[in-house]
Short mmCIF file of C-alpha atoms in Angstrom, two decimals:
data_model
loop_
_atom_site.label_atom_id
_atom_site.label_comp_id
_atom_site.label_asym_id
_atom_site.label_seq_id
_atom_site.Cartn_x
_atom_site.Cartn_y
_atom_site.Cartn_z
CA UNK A 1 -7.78 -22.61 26.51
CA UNK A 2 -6.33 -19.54 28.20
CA UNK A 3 -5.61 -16.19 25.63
CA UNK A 4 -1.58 -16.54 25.80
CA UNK A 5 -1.55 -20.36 24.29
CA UNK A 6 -4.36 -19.11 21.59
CA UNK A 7 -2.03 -16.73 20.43
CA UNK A 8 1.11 -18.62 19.54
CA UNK A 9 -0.91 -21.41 17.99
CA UNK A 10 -2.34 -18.10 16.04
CA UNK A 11 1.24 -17.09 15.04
CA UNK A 12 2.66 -20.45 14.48
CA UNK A 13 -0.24 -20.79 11.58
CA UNK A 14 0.20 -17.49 10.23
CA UNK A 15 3.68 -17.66 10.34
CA UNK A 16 4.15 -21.21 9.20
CA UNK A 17 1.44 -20.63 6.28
CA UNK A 18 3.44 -17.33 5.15
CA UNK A 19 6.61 -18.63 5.15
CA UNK A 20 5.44 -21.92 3.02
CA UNK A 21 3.17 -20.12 0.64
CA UNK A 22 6.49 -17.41 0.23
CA UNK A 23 8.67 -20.31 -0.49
CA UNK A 24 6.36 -21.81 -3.12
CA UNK A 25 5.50 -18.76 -4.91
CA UNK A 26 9.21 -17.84 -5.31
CA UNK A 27 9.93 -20.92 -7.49
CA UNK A 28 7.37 -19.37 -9.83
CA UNK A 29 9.29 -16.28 -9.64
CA UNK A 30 6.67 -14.21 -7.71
CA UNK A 31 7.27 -11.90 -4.63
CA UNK A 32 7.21 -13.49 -1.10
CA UNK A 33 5.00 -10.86 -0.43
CA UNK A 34 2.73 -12.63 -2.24
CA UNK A 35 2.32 -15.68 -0.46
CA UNK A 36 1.58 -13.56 2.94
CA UNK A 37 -1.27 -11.97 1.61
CA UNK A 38 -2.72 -15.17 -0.01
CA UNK A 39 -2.07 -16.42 3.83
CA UNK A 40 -5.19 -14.23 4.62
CA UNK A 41 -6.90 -15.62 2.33
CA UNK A 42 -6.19 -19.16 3.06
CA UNK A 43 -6.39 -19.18 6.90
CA UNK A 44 -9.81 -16.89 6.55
CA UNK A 45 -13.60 -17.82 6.00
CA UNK A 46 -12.97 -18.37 2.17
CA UNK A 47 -10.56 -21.39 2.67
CA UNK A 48 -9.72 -22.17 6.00
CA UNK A 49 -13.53 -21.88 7.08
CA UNK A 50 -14.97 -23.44 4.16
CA UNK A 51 -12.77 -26.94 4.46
CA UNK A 52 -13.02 -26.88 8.20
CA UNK A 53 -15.27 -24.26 9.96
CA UNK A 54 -15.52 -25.33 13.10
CA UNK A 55 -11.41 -25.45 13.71
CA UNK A 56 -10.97 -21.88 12.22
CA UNK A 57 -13.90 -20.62 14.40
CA UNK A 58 -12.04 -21.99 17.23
CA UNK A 59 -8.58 -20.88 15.98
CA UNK A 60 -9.41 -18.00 15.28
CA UNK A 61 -12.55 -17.09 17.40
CA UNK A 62 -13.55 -13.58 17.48
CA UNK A 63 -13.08 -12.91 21.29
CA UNK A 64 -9.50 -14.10 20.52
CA UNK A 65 -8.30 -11.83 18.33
CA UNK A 66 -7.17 -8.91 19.99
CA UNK A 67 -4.26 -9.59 20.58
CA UNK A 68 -3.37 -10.06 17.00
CA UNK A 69 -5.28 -6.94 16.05
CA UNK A 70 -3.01 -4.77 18.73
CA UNK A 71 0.31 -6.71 16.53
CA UNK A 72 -1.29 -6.11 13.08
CA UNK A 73 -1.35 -2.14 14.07
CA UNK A 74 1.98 -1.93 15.32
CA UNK A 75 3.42 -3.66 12.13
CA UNK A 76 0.99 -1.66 10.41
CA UNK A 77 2.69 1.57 11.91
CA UNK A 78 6.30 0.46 11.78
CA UNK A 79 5.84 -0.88 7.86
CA UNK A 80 4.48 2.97 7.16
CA UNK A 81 7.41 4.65 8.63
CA UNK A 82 9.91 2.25 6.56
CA UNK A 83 7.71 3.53 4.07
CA UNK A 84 8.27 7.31 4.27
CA UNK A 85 11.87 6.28 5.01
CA UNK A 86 12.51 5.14 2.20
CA UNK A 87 10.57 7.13 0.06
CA UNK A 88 13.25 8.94 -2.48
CA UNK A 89 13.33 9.30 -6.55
CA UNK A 90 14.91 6.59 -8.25
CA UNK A 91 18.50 7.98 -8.97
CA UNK A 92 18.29 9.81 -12.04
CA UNK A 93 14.64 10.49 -12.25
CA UNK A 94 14.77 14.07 -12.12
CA UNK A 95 16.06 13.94 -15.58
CA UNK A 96 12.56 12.26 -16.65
CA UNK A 97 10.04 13.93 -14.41
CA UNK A 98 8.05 15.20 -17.20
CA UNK A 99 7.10 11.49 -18.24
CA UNK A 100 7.11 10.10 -14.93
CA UNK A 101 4.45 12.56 -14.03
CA UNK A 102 2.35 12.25 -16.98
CA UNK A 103 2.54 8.32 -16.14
CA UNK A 104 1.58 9.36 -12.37
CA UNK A 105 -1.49 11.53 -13.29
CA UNK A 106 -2.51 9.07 -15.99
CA UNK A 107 -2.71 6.33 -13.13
CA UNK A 108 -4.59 8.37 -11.06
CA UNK A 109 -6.95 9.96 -13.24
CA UNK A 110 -8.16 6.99 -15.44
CA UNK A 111 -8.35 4.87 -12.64
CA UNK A 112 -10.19 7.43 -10.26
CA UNK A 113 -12.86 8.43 -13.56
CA UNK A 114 -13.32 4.40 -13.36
CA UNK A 115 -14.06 4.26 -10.00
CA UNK A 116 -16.41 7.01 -9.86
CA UNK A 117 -18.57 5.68 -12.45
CA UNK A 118 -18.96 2.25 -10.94
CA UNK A 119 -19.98 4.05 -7.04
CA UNK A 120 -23.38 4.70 -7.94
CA UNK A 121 -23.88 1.15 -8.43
CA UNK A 122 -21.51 -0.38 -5.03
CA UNK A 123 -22.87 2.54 -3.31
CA UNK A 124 -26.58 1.13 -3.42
CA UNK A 125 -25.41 -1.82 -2.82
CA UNK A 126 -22.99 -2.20 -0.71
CA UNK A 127 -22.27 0.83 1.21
CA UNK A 128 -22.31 0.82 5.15
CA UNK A 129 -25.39 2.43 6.86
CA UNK A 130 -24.41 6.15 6.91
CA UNK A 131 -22.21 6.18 4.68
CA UNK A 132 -23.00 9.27 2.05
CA UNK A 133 -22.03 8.99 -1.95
CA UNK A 134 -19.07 10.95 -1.92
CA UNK A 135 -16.33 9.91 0.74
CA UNK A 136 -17.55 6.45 -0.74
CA UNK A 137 -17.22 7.32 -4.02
CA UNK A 138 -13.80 8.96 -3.55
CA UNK A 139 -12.49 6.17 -1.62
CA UNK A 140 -13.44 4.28 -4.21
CA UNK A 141 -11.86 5.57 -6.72
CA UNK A 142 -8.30 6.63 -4.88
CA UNK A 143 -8.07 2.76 -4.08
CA UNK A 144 -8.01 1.45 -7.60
CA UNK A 145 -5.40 4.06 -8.15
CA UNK A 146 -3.00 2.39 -5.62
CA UNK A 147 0.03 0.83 -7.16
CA UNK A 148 2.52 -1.56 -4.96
CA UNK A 149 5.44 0.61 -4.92
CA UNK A 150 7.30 -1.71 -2.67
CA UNK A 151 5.98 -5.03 -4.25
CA UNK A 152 7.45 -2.80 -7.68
CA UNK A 153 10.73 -2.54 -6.40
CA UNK A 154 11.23 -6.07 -5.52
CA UNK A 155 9.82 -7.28 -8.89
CA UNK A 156 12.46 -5.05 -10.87
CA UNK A 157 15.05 -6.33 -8.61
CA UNK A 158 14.11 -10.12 -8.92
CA UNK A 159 13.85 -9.47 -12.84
CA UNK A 160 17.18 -7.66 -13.84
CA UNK A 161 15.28 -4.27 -14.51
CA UNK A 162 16.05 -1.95 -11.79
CA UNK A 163 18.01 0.05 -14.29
CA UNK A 164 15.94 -0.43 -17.65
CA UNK A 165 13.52 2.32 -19.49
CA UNK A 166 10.30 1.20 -17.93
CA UNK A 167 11.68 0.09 -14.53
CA UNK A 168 13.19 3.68 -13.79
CA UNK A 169 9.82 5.23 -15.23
CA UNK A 170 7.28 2.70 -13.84
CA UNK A 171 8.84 3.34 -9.81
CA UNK A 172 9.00 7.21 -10.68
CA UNK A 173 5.39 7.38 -11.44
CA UNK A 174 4.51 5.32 -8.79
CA UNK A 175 5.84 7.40 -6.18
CA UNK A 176 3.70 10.40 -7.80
CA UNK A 177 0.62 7.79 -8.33
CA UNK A 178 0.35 6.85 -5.16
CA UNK A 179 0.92 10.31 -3.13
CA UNK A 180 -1.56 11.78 -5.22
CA UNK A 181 -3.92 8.48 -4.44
CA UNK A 182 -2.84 9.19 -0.84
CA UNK A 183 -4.03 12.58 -0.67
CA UNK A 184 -7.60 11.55 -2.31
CA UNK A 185 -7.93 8.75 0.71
CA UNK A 186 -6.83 11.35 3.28
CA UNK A 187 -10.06 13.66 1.91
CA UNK A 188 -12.23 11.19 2.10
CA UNK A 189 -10.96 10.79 5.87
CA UNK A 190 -11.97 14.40 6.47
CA UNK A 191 -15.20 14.53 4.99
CA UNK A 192 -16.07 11.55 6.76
CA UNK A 193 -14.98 13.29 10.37
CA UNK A 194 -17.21 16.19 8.93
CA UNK A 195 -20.39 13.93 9.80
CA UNK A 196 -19.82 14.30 13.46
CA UNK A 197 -20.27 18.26 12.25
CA UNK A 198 -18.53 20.90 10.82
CA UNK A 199 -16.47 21.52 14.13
CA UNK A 200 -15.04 18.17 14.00
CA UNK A 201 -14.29 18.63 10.43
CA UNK A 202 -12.49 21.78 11.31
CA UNK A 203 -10.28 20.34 13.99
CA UNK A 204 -9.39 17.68 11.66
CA UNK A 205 -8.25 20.24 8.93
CA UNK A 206 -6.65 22.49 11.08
CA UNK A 207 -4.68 19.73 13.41
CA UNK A 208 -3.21 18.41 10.36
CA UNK A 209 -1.76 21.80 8.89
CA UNK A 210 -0.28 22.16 12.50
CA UNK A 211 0.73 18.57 12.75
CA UNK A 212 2.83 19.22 9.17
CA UNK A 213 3.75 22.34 9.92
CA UNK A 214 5.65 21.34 13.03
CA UNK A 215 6.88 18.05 11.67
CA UNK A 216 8.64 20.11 8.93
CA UNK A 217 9.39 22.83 10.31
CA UNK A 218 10.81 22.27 14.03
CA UNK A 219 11.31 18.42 14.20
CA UNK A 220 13.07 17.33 10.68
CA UNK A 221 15.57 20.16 11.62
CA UNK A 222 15.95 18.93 15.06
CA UNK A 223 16.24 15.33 13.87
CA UNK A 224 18.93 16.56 11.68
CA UNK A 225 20.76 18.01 14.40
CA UNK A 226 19.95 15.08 16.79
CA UNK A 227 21.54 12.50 14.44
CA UNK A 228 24.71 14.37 12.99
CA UNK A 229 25.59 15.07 17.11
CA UNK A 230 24.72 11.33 18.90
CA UNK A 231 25.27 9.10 16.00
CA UNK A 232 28.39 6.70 16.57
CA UNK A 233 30.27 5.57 13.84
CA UNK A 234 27.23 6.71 11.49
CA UNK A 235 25.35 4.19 13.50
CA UNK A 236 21.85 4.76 15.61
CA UNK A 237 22.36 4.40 19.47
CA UNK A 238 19.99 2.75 21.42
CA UNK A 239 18.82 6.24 22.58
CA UNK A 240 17.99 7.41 19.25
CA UNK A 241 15.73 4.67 18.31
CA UNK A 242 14.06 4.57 21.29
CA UNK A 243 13.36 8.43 20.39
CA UNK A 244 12.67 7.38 17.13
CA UNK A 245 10.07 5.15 18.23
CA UNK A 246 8.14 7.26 20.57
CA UNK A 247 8.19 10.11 18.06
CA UNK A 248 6.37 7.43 15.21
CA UNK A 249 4.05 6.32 17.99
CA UNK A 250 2.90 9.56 18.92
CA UNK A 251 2.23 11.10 15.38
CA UNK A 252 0.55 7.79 14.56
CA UNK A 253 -1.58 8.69 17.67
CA UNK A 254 -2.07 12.36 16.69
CA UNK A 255 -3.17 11.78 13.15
CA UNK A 256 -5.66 9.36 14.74
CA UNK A 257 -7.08 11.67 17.45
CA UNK A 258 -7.31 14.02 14.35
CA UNK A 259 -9.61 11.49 12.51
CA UNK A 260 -6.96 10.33 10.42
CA UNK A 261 -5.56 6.95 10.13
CA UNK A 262 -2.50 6.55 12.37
CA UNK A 263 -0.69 5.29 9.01
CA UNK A 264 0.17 8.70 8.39
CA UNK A 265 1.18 9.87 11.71
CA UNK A 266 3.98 6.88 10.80
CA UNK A 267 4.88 7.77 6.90
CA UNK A 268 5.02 11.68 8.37
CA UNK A 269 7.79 10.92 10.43
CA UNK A 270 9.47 8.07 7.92
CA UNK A 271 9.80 11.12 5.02
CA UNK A 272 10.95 13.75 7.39
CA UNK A 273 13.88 11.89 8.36
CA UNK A 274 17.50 13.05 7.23
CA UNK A 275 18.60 11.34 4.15
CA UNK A 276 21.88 9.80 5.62
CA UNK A 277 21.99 7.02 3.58
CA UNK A 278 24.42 5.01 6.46
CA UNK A 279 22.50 5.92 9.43
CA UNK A 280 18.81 5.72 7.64
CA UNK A 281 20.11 2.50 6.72
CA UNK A 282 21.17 1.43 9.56
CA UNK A 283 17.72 2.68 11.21
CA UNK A 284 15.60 0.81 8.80
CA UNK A 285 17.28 -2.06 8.74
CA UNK A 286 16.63 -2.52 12.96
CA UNK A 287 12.79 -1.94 12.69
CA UNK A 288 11.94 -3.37 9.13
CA UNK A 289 12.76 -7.10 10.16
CA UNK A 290 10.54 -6.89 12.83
CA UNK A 291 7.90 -5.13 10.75
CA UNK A 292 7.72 -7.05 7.92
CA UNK A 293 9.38 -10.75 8.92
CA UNK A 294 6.82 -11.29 12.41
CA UNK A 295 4.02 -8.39 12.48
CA UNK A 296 2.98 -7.85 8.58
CA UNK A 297 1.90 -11.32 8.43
CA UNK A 298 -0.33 -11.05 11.11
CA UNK A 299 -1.99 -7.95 9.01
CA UNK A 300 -2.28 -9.96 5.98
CA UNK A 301 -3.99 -12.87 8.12
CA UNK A 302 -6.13 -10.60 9.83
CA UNK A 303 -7.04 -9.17 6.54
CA UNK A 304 -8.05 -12.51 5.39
CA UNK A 305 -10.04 -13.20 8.74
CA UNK A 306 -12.29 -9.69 7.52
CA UNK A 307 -12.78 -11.23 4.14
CA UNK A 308 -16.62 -12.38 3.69
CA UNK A 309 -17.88 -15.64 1.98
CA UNK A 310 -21.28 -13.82 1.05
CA UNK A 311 -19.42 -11.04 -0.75
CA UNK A 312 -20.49 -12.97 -4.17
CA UNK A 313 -24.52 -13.67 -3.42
CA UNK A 314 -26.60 -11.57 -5.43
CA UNK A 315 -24.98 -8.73 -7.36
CA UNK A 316 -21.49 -9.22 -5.45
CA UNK A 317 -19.96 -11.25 -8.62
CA UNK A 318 -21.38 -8.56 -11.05
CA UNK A 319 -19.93 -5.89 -8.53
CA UNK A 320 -16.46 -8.09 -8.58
CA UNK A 321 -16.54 -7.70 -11.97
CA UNK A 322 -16.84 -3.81 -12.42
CA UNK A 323 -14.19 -3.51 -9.48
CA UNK A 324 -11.42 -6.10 -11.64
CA UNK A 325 -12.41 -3.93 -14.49
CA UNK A 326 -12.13 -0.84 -13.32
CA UNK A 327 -9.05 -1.40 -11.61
CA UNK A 328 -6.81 -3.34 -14.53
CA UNK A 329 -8.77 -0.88 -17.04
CA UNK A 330 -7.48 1.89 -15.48
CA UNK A 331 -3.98 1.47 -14.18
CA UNK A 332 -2.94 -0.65 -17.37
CA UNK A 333 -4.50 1.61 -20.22
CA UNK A 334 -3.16 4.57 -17.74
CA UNK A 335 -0.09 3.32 -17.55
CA UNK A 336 0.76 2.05 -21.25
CA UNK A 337 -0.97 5.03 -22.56
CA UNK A 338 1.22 7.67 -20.12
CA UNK A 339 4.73 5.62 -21.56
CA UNK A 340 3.18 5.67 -25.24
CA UNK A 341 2.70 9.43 -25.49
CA UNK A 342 5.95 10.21 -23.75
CA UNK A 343 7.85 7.81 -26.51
CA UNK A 344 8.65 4.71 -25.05
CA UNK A 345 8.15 1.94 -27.69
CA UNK A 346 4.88 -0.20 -27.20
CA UNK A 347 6.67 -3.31 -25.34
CA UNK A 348 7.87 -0.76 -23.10
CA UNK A 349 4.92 0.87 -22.40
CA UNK A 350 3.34 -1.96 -21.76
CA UNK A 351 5.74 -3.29 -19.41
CA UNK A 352 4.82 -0.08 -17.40
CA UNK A 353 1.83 -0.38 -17.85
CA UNK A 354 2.04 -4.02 -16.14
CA UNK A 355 4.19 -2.85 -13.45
CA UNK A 356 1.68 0.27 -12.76
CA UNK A 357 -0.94 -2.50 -12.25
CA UNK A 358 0.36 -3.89 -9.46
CA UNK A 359 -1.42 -3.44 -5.97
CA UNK A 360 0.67 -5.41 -3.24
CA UNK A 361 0.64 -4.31 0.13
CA UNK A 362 -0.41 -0.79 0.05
CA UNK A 363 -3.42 -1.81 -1.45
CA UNK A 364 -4.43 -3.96 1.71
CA UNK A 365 -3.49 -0.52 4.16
CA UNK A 366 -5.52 1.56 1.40
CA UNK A 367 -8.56 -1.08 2.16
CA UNK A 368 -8.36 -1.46 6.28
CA UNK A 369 -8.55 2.36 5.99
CA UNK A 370 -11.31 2.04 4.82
CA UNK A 371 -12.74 -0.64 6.85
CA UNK A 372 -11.11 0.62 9.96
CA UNK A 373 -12.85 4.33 9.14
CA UNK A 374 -16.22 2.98 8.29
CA UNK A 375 -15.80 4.22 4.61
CA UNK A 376 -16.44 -0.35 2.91
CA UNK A 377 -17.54 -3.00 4.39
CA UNK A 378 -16.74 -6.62 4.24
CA UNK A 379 -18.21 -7.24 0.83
CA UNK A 380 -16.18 -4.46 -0.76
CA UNK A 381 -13.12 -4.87 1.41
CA UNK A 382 -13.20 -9.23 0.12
CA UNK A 383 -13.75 -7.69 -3.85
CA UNK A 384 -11.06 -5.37 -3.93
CA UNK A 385 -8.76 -8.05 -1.47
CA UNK A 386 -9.07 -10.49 -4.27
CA UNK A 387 -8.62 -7.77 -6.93
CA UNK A 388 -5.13 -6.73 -4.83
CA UNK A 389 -4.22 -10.60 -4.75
CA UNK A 390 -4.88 -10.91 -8.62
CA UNK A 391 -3.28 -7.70 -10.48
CA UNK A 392 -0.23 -8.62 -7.76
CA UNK A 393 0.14 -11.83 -9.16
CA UNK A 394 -0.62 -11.27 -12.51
CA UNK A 395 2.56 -8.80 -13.09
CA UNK A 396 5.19 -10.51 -13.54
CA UNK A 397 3.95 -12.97 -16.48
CA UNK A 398 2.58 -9.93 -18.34
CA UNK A 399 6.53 -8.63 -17.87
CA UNK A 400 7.79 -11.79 -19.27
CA UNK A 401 5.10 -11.69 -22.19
CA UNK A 402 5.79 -8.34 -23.08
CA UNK A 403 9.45 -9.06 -22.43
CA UNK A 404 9.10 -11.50 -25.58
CA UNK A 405 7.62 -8.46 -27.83
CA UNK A 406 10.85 -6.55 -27.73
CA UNK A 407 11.41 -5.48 -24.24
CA UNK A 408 14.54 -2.84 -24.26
CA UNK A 409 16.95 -2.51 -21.27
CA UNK A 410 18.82 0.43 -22.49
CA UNK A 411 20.45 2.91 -19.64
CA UNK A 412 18.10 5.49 -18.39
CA UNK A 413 20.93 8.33 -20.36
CA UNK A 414 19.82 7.07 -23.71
CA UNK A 415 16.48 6.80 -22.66
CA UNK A 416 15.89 10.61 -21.39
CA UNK A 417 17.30 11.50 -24.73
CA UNK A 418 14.31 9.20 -26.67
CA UNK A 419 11.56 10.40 -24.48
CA UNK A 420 9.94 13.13 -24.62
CA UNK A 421 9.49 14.65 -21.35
CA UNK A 422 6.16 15.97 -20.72
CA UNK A 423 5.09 19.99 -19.55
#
């Protein structure tokens, strides 16, 4: 069978398995976003190949798949610059910094400390062929301090509690978490250029100053200008997204001729946009169906696809084990601990600590980093997969449990005046 008819049986199953496994999950009241990334799972070797091997290996046959890969990037890219698009403080945070960033740091710290003792051990073990301790070690522990910001969002939505104590707090610290996380992973990226020599390492460090330094400096300006002048109505023109579009494209291609990922070519351009609510609206709206509707399913199934059935021979369940611990350990006790000592009550702070525990989707772009860079390999890219999968689905029960113990919605006002905001 020819490569074009391979393909849209390809996207018919992904698509048709992500939109039932979505509709299922959202009777228990979980995420849709869940059931897409469990459609990696079930269409990959740990399912779909163990009930019927030889129809996934043709299905999904590895000469076969790049045209899915070259889909899974571009929604990869888009999703990012959504991303750093909407990126922006919960209204009212600034009145709660001080605890939001003691939740933040607490996320990243305990989680990172638990992820650098357990590299010794995956390093040995697991760690690709040239691959030295530390960018696996940091990589390591900057991925268990991932939280689903996103996945968050939607949760507190779904549940009533965009506005409650621990809602306001929990995406706050998130936002912090996960851009101190994101500067950890983006290290690890340059000391693993730095193996090709200390000149590549250089032109890594270098490029990206100059790649900020003009994305802030000349082109959010300009983009400011740009919109206020050839928006109609407070609405894009075609023009402007097309601009838009090539300007995403080629940071995402800059940051990867740096030896970057081209993820953050895409959330560069995403934050640096002008905060017009109407127009960034209107701009998101246009590229986030086709993002997250048709390509980020084919990430999530591709995901699956990289997922390994021998991850668990050996010392791969012990290893699964020390990952789940690590990662829950870290982001939970972080998280509760962080709300405790900045005064919310213990239901509270355990409700953040749930939500903090979260890994959703930007888990899974943490992890093909990784794989995509060389840093994991399969084994380690299927343990912390199912560990993404698990604290995901896990959050929402804990938030009804601790919900039961004397879960508070009172305005964020009253709130700021019972916390006590952190130095």
């Amino acid at each position: 069978m020819s490569a074009v008819p391979i393909l849209f049986l390809q996207l018919i199953a992904i698509l048709g398995v992500a939109r039932l496994l979505s509709a299922l999950l959202r009777h228990v009241h979980q995420p849709p976003v869940i059931g897409e990334m469990l459609t990696g799972i079930v269409l990959g070797p740990l399912v779909f190949g163990w009930l019927a091997p030889e129809w996934q290996g043709i299905l999904f046959a590895p000469e076969s798949l790049s045209a899915l890969e070259g889909l899974s990037e571009l929604g990869l890219v888009l999703f990012m610059f959504v991303v750093g698009a909407e990126l922006r403080l919960p209204g009212g945070a600034r009145r709660h910094l001080g605890a939001s960033g003691a939740i933040g740091l607490a996320c990243v710290l305990l989680p990172c400390a638990l992820g650098l003792a357990i590299a010794p051990y995956l390093h040995e073990r697991f760690a690709p062929q040239g691959v030295t301790f530390w960018p696996f070690a940091l990589f390591m522990a900057a991925s268990l301090s991932i939280t689903a910001f996103p996945v968050m969002a939607r949760i507190l939505k779904e549940r009533g509690m965009t506005e409650s104590v621990e809602g306001r707090l929990a995406l706050t610290s998130a936002a912090f978490a996960n851009l101190l996380a994101g500067f950890v992973i983006a290290l690890v990226l340059v000391l693993v250029s730095s193996r090709n020599g200390w000149q590549s390492f250089a032109m890594t460090v270098i490029g990206s100053v100059v790649l900020g330094g003009l994305a802030l400096g000349a082109l959010r300006p300009a983009l400011a200008r740009g919109f206020e002048k050839h928006a109609e109505d407070g609405r894009p023109t075609a023009a402007m997204l097309g601009l838009l579009l090539i300007l995403v494209f080629a940071a995402a291609a800059a940051t990867r001729a740096l030896g970057l990922h081209e993820v953050f070519g895409a959330f560069l351009i995403g934050a640096i946009l002008p905060r017009d609510n109407r127009l960034l609206a209107c701009l998101v709206e246009r590229i986030e169906h086709l993002a997250v509707i048709v390509l980020m399913p084919v990430f999530f199934a591709l995901a699956g696809l990289h997922m390994s059935a021998d991850a668990f021979v050996g010392a791969g369940l012990l290893a699964l084990g020390l990952v789940l611990a690590a990662a829950m350990g870290g982001q939970m006790v972080g998280g509760t601990l962080g709300a405790r000592l900045s005064g919310l009550a213990w239901p509270q702070a355990l409700s953040v600590g749930a939500l903090m525990n979260a890994r959703g989707l930007m888990e899974l772009i943490v992890m093909k980093i990784g794989l995509d860079m060389g840093v994991i390999d399969n084994a380690i890219f299927t343990m912390l997969m199912i560990m993404a999968v698990g604290t995901t689905l896990m959050t929402t029960p804990l938030l009804v449990l601790f919900g039961r113990l004397g879960q508070s919605n009172q305005p964020v006002a009253q709130a700021v005046r019972t916390t006590r905001s952190l130095p």
